[in-house]
GROMACS .gro file of C-alpha atoms in nm:
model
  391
    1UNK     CA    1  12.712   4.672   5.106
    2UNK     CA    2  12.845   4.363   5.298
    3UNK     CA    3  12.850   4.299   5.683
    4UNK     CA    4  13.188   4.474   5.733
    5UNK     CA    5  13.231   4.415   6.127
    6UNK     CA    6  13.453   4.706   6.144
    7UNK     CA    7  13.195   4.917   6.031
    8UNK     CA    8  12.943   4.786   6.283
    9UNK     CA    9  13.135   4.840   6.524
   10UNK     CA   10  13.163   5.199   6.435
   11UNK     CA   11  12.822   5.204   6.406
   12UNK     CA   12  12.765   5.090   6.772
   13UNK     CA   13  12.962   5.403   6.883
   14UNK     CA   14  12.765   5.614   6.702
   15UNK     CA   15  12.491   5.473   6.871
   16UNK     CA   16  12.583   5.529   7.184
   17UNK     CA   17  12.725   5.879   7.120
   18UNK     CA   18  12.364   5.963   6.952
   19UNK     CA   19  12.186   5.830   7.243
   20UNK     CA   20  12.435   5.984   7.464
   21UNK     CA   21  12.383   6.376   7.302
   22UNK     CA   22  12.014   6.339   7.251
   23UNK     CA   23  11.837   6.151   7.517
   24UNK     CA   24  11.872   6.430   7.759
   25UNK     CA   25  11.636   6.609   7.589
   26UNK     CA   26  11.372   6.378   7.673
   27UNK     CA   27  11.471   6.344   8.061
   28UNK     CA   28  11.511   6.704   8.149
   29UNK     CA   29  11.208   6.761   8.380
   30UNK     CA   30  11.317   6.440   8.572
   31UNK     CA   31  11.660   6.535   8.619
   32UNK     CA   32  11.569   6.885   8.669
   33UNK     CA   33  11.354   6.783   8.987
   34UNK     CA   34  11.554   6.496   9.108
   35UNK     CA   35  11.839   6.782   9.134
   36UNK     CA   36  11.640   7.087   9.245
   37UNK     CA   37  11.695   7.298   8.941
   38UNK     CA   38  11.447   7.511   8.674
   39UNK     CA   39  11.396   7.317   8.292
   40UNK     CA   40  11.625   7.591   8.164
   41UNK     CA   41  11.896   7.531   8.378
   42UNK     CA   42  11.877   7.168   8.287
   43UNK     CA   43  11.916   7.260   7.969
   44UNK     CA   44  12.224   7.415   7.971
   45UNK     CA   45  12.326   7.029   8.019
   46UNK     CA   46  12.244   7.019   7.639
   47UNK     CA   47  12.415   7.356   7.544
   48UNK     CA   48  12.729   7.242   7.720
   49UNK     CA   49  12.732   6.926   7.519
   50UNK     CA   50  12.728   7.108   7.242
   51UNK     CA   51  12.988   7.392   7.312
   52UNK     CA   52  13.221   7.105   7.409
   53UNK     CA   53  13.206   6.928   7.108
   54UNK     CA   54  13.318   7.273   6.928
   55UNK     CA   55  13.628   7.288   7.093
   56UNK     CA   56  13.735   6.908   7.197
   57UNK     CA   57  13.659   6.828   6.811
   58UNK     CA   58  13.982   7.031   6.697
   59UNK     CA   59  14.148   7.008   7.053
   60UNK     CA   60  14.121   6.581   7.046
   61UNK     CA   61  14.264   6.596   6.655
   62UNK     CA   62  14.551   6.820   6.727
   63UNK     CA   63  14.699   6.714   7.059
   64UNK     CA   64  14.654   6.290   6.929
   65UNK     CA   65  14.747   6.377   6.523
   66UNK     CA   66  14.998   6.159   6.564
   67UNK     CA   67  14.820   5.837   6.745
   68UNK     CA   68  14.765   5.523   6.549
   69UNK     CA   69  14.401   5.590   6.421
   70UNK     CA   70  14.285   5.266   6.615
   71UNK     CA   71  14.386   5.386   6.949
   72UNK     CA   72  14.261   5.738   6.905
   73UNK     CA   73  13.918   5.568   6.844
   74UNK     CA   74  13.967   5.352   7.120
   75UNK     CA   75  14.046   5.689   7.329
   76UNK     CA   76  13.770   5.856   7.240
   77UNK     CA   77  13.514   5.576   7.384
   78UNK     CA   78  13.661   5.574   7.707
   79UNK     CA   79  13.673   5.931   7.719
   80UNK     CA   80  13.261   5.874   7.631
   81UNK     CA   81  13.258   5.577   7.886
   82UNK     CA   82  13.442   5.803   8.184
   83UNK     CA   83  13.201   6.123   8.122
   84UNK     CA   84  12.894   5.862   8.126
   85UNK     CA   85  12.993   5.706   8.453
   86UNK     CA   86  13.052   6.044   8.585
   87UNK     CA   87  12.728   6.202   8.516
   88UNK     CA   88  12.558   5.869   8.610
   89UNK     CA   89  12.676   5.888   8.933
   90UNK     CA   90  12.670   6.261   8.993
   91UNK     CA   91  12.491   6.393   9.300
   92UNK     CA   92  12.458   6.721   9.175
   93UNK     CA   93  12.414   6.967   8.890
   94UNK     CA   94  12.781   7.050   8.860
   95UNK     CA   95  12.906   6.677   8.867
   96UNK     CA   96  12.615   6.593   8.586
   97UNK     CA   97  12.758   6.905   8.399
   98UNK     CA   98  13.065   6.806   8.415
   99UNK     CA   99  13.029   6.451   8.314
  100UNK     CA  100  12.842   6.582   7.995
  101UNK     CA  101  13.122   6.788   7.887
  102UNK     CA  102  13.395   6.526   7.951
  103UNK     CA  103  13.161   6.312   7.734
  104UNK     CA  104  13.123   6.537   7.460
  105UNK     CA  105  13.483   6.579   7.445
  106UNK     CA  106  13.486   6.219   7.273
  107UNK     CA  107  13.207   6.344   6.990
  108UNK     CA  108  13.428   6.511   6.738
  109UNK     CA  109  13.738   6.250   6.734
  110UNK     CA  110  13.514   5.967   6.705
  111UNK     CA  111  13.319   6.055   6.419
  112UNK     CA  112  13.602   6.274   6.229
  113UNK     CA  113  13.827   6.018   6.294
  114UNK     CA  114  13.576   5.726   6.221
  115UNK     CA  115  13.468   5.901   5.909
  116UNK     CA  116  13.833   5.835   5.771
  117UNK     CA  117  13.856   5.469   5.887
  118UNK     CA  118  13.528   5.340   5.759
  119UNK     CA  119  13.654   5.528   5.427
  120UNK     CA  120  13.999   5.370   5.403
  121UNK     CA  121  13.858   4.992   5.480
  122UNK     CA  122  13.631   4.984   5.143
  123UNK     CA  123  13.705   5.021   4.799
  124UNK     CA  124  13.678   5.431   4.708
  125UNK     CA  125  13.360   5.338   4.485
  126UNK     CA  126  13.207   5.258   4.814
  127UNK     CA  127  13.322   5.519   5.066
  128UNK     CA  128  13.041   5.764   5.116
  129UNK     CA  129  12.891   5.449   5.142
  130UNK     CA  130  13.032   5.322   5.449
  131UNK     CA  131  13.028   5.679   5.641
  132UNK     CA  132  12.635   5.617   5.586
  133UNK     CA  133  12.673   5.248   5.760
  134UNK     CA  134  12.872   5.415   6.053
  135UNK     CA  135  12.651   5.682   6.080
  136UNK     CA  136  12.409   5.439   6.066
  137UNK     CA  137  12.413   5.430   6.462
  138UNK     CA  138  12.311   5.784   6.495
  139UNK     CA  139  12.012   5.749   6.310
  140UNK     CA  140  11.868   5.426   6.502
  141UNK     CA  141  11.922   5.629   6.825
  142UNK     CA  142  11.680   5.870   6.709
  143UNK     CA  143  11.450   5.580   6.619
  144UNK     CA  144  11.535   5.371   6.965
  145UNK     CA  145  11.799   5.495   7.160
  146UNK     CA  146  11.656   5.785   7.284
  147UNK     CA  147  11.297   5.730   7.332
  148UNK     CA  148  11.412   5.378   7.527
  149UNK     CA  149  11.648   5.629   7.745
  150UNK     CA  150  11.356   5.847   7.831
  151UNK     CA  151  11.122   5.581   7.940
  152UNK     CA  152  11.415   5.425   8.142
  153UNK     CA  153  11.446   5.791   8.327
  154UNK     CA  154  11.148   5.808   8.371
  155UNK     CA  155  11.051   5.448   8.519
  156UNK     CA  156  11.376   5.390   8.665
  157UNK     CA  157  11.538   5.696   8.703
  158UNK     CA  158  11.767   5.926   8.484
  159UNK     CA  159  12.123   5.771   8.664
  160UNK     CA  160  12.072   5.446   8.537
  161UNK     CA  161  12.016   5.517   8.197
  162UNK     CA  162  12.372   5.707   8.193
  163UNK     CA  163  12.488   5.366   8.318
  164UNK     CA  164  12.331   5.214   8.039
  165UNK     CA  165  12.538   5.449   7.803
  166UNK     CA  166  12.896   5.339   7.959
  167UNK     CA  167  12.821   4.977   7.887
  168UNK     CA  168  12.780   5.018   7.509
  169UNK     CA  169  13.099   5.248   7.559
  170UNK     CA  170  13.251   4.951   7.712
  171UNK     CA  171  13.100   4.748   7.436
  172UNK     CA  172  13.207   4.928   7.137
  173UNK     CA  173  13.583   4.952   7.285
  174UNK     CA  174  13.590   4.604   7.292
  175UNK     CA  175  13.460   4.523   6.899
  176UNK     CA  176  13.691   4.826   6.794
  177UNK     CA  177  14.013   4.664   6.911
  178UNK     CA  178  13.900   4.326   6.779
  179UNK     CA  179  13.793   4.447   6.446
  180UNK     CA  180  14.039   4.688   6.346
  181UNK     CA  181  14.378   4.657   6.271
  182UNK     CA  182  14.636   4.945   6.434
  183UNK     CA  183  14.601   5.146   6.143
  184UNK     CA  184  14.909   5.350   6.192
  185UNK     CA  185  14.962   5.681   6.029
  186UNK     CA  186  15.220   5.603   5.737
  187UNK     CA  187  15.296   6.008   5.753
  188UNK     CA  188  15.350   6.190   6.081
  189UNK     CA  189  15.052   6.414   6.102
  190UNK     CA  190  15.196   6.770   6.094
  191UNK     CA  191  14.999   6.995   6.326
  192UNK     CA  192  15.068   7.304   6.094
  193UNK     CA  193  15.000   7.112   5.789
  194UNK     CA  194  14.621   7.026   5.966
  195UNK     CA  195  14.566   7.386   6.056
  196UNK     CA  196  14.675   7.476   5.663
  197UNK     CA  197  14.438   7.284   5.500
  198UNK     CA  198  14.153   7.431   5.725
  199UNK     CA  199  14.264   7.772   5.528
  200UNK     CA  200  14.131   7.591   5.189
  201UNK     CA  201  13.847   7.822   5.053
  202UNK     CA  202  13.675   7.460   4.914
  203UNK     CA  203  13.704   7.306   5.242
  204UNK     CA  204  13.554   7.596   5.419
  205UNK     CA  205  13.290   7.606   5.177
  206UNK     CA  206  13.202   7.232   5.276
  207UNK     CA  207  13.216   7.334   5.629
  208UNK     CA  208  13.032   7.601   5.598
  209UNK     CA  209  12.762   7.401   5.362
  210UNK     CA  210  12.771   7.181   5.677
  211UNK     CA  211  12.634   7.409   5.900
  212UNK     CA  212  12.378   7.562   5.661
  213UNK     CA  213  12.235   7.226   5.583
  214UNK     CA  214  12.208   7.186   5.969
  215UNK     CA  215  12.044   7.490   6.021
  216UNK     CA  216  11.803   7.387   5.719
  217UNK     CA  217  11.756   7.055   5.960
  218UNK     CA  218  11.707   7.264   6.320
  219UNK     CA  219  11.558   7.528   6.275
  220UNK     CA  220  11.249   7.320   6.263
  221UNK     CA  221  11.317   7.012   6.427
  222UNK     CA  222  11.416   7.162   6.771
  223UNK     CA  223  11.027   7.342   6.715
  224UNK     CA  224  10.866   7.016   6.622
  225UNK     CA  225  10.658   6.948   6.897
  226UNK     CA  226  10.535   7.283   6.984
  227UNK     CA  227  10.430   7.300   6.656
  228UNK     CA  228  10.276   6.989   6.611
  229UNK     CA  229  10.115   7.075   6.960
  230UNK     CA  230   9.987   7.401   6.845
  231UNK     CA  231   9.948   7.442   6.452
  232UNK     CA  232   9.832   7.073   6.425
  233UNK     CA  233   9.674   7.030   6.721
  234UNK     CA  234   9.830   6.687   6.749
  235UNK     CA  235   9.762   6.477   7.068
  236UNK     CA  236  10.092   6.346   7.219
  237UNK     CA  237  10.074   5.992   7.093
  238UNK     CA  238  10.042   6.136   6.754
  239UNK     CA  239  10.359   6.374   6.843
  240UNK     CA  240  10.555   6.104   7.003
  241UNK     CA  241  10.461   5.888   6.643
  242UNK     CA  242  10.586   6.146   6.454
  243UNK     CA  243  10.925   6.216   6.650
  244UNK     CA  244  10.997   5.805   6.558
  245UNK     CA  245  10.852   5.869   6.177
  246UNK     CA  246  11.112   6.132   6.120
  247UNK     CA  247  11.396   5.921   6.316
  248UNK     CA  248  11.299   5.619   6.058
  249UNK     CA  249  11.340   5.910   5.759
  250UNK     CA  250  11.671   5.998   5.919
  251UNK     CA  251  11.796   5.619   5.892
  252UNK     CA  252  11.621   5.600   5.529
  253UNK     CA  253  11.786   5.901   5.403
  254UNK     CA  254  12.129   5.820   5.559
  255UNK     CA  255  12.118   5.487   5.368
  256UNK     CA  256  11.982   5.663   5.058
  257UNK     CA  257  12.270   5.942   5.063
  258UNK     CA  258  12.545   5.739   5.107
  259UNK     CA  259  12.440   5.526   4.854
  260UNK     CA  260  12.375   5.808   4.563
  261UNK     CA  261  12.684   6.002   4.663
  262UNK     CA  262  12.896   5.717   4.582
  263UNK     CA  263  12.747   5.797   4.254
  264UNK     CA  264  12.773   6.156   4.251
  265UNK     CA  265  12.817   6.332   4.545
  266UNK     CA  266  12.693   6.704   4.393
  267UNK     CA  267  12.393   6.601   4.227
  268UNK     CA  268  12.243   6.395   4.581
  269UNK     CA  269  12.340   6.736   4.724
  270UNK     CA  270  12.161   6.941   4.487
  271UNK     CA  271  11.841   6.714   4.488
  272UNK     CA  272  11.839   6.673   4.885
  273UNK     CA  273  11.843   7.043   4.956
  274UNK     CA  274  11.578   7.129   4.685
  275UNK     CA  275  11.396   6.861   4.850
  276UNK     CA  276  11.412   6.965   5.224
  277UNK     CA  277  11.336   7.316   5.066
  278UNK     CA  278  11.012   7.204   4.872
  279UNK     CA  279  10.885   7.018   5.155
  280UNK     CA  280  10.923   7.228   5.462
  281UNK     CA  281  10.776   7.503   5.244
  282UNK     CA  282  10.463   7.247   5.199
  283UNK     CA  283  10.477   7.172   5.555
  284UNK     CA  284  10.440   7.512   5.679
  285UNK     CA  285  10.111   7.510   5.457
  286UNK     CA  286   9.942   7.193   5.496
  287UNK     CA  287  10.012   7.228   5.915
  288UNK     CA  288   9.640   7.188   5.960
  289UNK     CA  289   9.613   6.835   5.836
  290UNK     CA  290   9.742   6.509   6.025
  291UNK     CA  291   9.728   6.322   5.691
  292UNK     CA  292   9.952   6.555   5.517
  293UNK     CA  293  10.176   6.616   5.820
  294UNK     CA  294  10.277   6.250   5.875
  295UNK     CA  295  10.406   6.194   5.479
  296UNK     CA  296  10.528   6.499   5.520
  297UNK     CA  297  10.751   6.476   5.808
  298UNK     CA  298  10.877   6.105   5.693
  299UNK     CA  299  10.970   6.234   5.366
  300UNK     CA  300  11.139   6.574   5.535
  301UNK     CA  301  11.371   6.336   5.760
  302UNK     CA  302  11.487   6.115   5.442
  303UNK     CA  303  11.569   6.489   5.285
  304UNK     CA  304  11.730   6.559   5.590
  305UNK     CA  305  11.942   6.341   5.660
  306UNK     CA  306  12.067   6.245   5.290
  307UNK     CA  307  12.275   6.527   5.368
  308UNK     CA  308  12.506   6.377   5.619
  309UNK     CA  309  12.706   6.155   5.410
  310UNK     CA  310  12.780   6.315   5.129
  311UNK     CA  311  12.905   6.637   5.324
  312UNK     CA  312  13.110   6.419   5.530
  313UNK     CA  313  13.293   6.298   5.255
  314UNK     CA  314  13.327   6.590   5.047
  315UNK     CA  315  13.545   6.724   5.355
  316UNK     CA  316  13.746   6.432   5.336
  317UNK     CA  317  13.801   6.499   4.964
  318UNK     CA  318  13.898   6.850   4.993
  319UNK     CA  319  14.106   6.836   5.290
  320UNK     CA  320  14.261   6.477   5.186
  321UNK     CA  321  14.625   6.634   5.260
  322UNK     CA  322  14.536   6.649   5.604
  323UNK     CA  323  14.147   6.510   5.622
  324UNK     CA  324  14.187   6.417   6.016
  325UNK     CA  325  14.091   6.773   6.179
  326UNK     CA  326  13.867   6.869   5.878
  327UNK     CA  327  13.671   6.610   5.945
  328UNK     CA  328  13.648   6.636   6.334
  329UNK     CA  329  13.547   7.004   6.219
  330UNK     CA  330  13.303   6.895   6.000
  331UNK     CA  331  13.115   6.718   6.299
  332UNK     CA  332  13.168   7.054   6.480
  333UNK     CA  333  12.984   7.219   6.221
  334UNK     CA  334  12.722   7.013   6.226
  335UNK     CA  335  12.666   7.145   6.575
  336UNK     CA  336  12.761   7.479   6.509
  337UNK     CA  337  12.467   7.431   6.281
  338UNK     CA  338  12.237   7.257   6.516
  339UNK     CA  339  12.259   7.603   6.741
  340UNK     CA  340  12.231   7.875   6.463
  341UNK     CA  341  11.910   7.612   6.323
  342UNK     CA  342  11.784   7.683   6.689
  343UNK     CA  343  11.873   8.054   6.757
  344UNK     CA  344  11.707   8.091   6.419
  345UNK     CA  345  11.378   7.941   6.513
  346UNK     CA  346  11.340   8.131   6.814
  347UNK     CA  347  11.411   8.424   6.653
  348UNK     CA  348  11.119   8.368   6.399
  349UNK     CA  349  10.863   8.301   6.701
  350UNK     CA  350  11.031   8.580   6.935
  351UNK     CA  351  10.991   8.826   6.667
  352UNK     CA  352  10.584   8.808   6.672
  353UNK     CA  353  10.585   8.514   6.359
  354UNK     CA  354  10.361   8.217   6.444
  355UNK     CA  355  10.523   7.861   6.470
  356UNK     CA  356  10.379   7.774   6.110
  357UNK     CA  357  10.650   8.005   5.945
  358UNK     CA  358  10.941   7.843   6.119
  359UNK     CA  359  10.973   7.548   5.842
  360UNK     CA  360  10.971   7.822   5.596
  361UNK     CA  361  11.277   7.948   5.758
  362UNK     CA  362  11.439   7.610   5.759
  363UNK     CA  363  11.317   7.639   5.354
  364UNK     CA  364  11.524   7.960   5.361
  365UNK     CA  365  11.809   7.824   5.469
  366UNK     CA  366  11.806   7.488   5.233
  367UNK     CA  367  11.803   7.754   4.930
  368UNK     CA  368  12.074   7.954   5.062
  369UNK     CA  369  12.269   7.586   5.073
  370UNK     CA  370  12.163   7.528   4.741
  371UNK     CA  371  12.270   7.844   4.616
  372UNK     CA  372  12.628   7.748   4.815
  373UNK     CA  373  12.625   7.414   4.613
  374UNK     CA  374  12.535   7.506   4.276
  375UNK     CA  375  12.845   7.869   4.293
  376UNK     CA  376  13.080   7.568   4.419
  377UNK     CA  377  13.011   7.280   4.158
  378UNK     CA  378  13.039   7.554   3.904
  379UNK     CA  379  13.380   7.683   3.989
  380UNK     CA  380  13.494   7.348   4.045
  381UNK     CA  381  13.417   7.269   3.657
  382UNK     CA  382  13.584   7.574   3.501
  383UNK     CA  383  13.916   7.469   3.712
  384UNK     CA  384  13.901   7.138   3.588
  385UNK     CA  385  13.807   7.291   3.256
  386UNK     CA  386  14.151   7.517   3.304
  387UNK     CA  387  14.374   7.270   3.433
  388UNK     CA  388  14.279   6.980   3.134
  389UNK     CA  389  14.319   7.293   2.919
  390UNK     CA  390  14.650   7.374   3.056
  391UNK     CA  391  14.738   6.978   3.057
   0.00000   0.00000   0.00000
């Protein structure tokens, strides 16, 4: 695809949203001791980013349906830019709390919302296509964003990196209103009409493949150190290497599923879960080896992630009487998946199974989506079948 400026400049929010939700992670015991509270309790910071995505995804779509798509994008990185400035300069737990849940408000809006632009400014050969490019920027924060936050709270402190956040806000508001045109809803957004379409069984059947795939991605990644730690007996350089290999398989397979879906979104659905199935189910075997791991892992993010775009547009597609809040929901799923993927893992390891059968939960879960895909693409055939019949 062409350098579309629009597009990058989606991209850059998505950067800065990515970095934003995920670099906490990596400066919890610094912010937990700079503000006198446990590693758990810092986490909450995490949870709460989450939670507020689930509601301010449907909440930010509903009460703006209406706003010229521009400005609701436009919104939504100040809202990012305020919460970042407010947790930067929070004295407190309850300040930084609250500036990560003003922050996540922004999430859902920006990338449901975003989803639709970057669709509607290429030709429709080419759209799941450019929801890879802008989600482009979430997948080099993994790679960079996030492990350049983490050494910035830890060298210069955690506040400054927040600071660091609002200026690519600040940044990405500026190339959005210079790139985009107002993009103006030619029909009034009907609040009941939005809510309708979420009553769709095929649109909650990509929503709900949204959050399975997820799971299929969580369930082991949020486990991925301890057992690299443990089951591989990896030293942390080797960990910290493999945390960036799987970020670069995120980017890869972002790229790669955009680019297949555009050719047909099913079959890179079909093949990506089967994949992230076969190779989790390899991983949990071959834990033992470094040499195995590493391949492993790359291949397992490019799986992974290969995901994204297609599901993002098959929402679109479904819902494409009234995509906007389907598509902010579809980014709450994703979330929605990111926690069950987690409460899943734990449950594995709390329930007396060792760390090496976590990824062949995560396997469990990529059949299950399979399963989802292949019932779905097969009752979509036999109503085209009826309806040409009918015709």
């Amino acid at each position: 695809m062409k350098i579309n400026i629009p597009l990058l400049a989606l991209a850059l929010g998505a950067f800065g949203i990515g970095v934003t939700e995920f670099s906490p992670m990596g400066m919890l015991p610094v912010i937990a001791n700079d503000l006198a509270v446990s590693i758990p309790t810092a986490g909450m910071l995490i949870s709460a980013y989450a939670f507020g995505v689930l509601v301010g995804a449907p909440l930010m779509t509903l009460v703006f349906a209406n706003m010229a798509r521009r400005n609701l994008l436009l919104l939504s990185m100040a809202i990012f830019t305020l919460g970042n400035l407010v947790s930067a300069m929070a004295d407190s737990y309850n300040v930084l709390l609250l500036g990560r849940i003003i922050t996540s408000f922004n999430h859902g809006a920006f990338f449901g919302v975003g989803a639709i632009v970057a669709m509607s400014i290429v030709p429709p050969e080419k759209r799941a296509g450019a929801v890879a490019a802008m989600f482009s920027g979430l997948t080099i924060a993994t790679i960079g964003g996030v492990p350049l936050a983490a050494y910035i709270g830890e060298v210069i402190g955690w506040r400054p990196a927040f600071f660091a956040m609002a200026v690519i806000g600040v940044i990405t508001m500026i190339a959005l209103r210079m790139s985009l045109p107002p993009l103006v809803n030619e029909r009034k957004a009907n609040v009941r009409d939005e809510l309708r379409v979420l009553t769709k069984g095929p649109v909650l059947v990509a929503l709900l493949l949204t959050v399975v795939s997820s799971s299929a991605m969580f369930t082991v990644f949020t486990y991925i150190v301890p057992i690299l730690q443990d089951e591989t007996q990896a030293s942390t350089f080797f960990v910290t290497a493999m945390l960036v290999l799987y970020g670069v398989g995120l980017s890869l397979g972002n790229y790669l599923g955009g680019r297949f879906a555009d050719r047909s979104l099913d079959l890179t659905l079909v093949f990506s879960l089967i994949a992230v199935a076969v190779l989790l189910v390899v991983f949990a075997v071959t834990l033992s080896s470094k040499m195995i791991v590493a391949p492993l892992i790359f291949l397992w993010g490019i799986a992974s992630f290969a995901l994204v775009p297609p599901l993002q547009s098959l929402v679109v597609q479904e819902a494409k009487e009234a995509p906007s809040l389907a598509s902010a929901m579809n980014i709450g799923a994703f979330n929605l998946g990111n926690a069950l993927g987690a409460m899943l893992g734990a449950a594995m390891i709390n329930t007396g199974f060792s760390l090496s059968s976590v990824p062949l939960a995560g396997a469990g879960t990529a059949i299950f989506g399979l399963i989802m895909v292949l019932v779905f693409r097969r009752g979509r055939l036999q109503q085209q079948q009826v309806s040409g019949a009918s015709c």
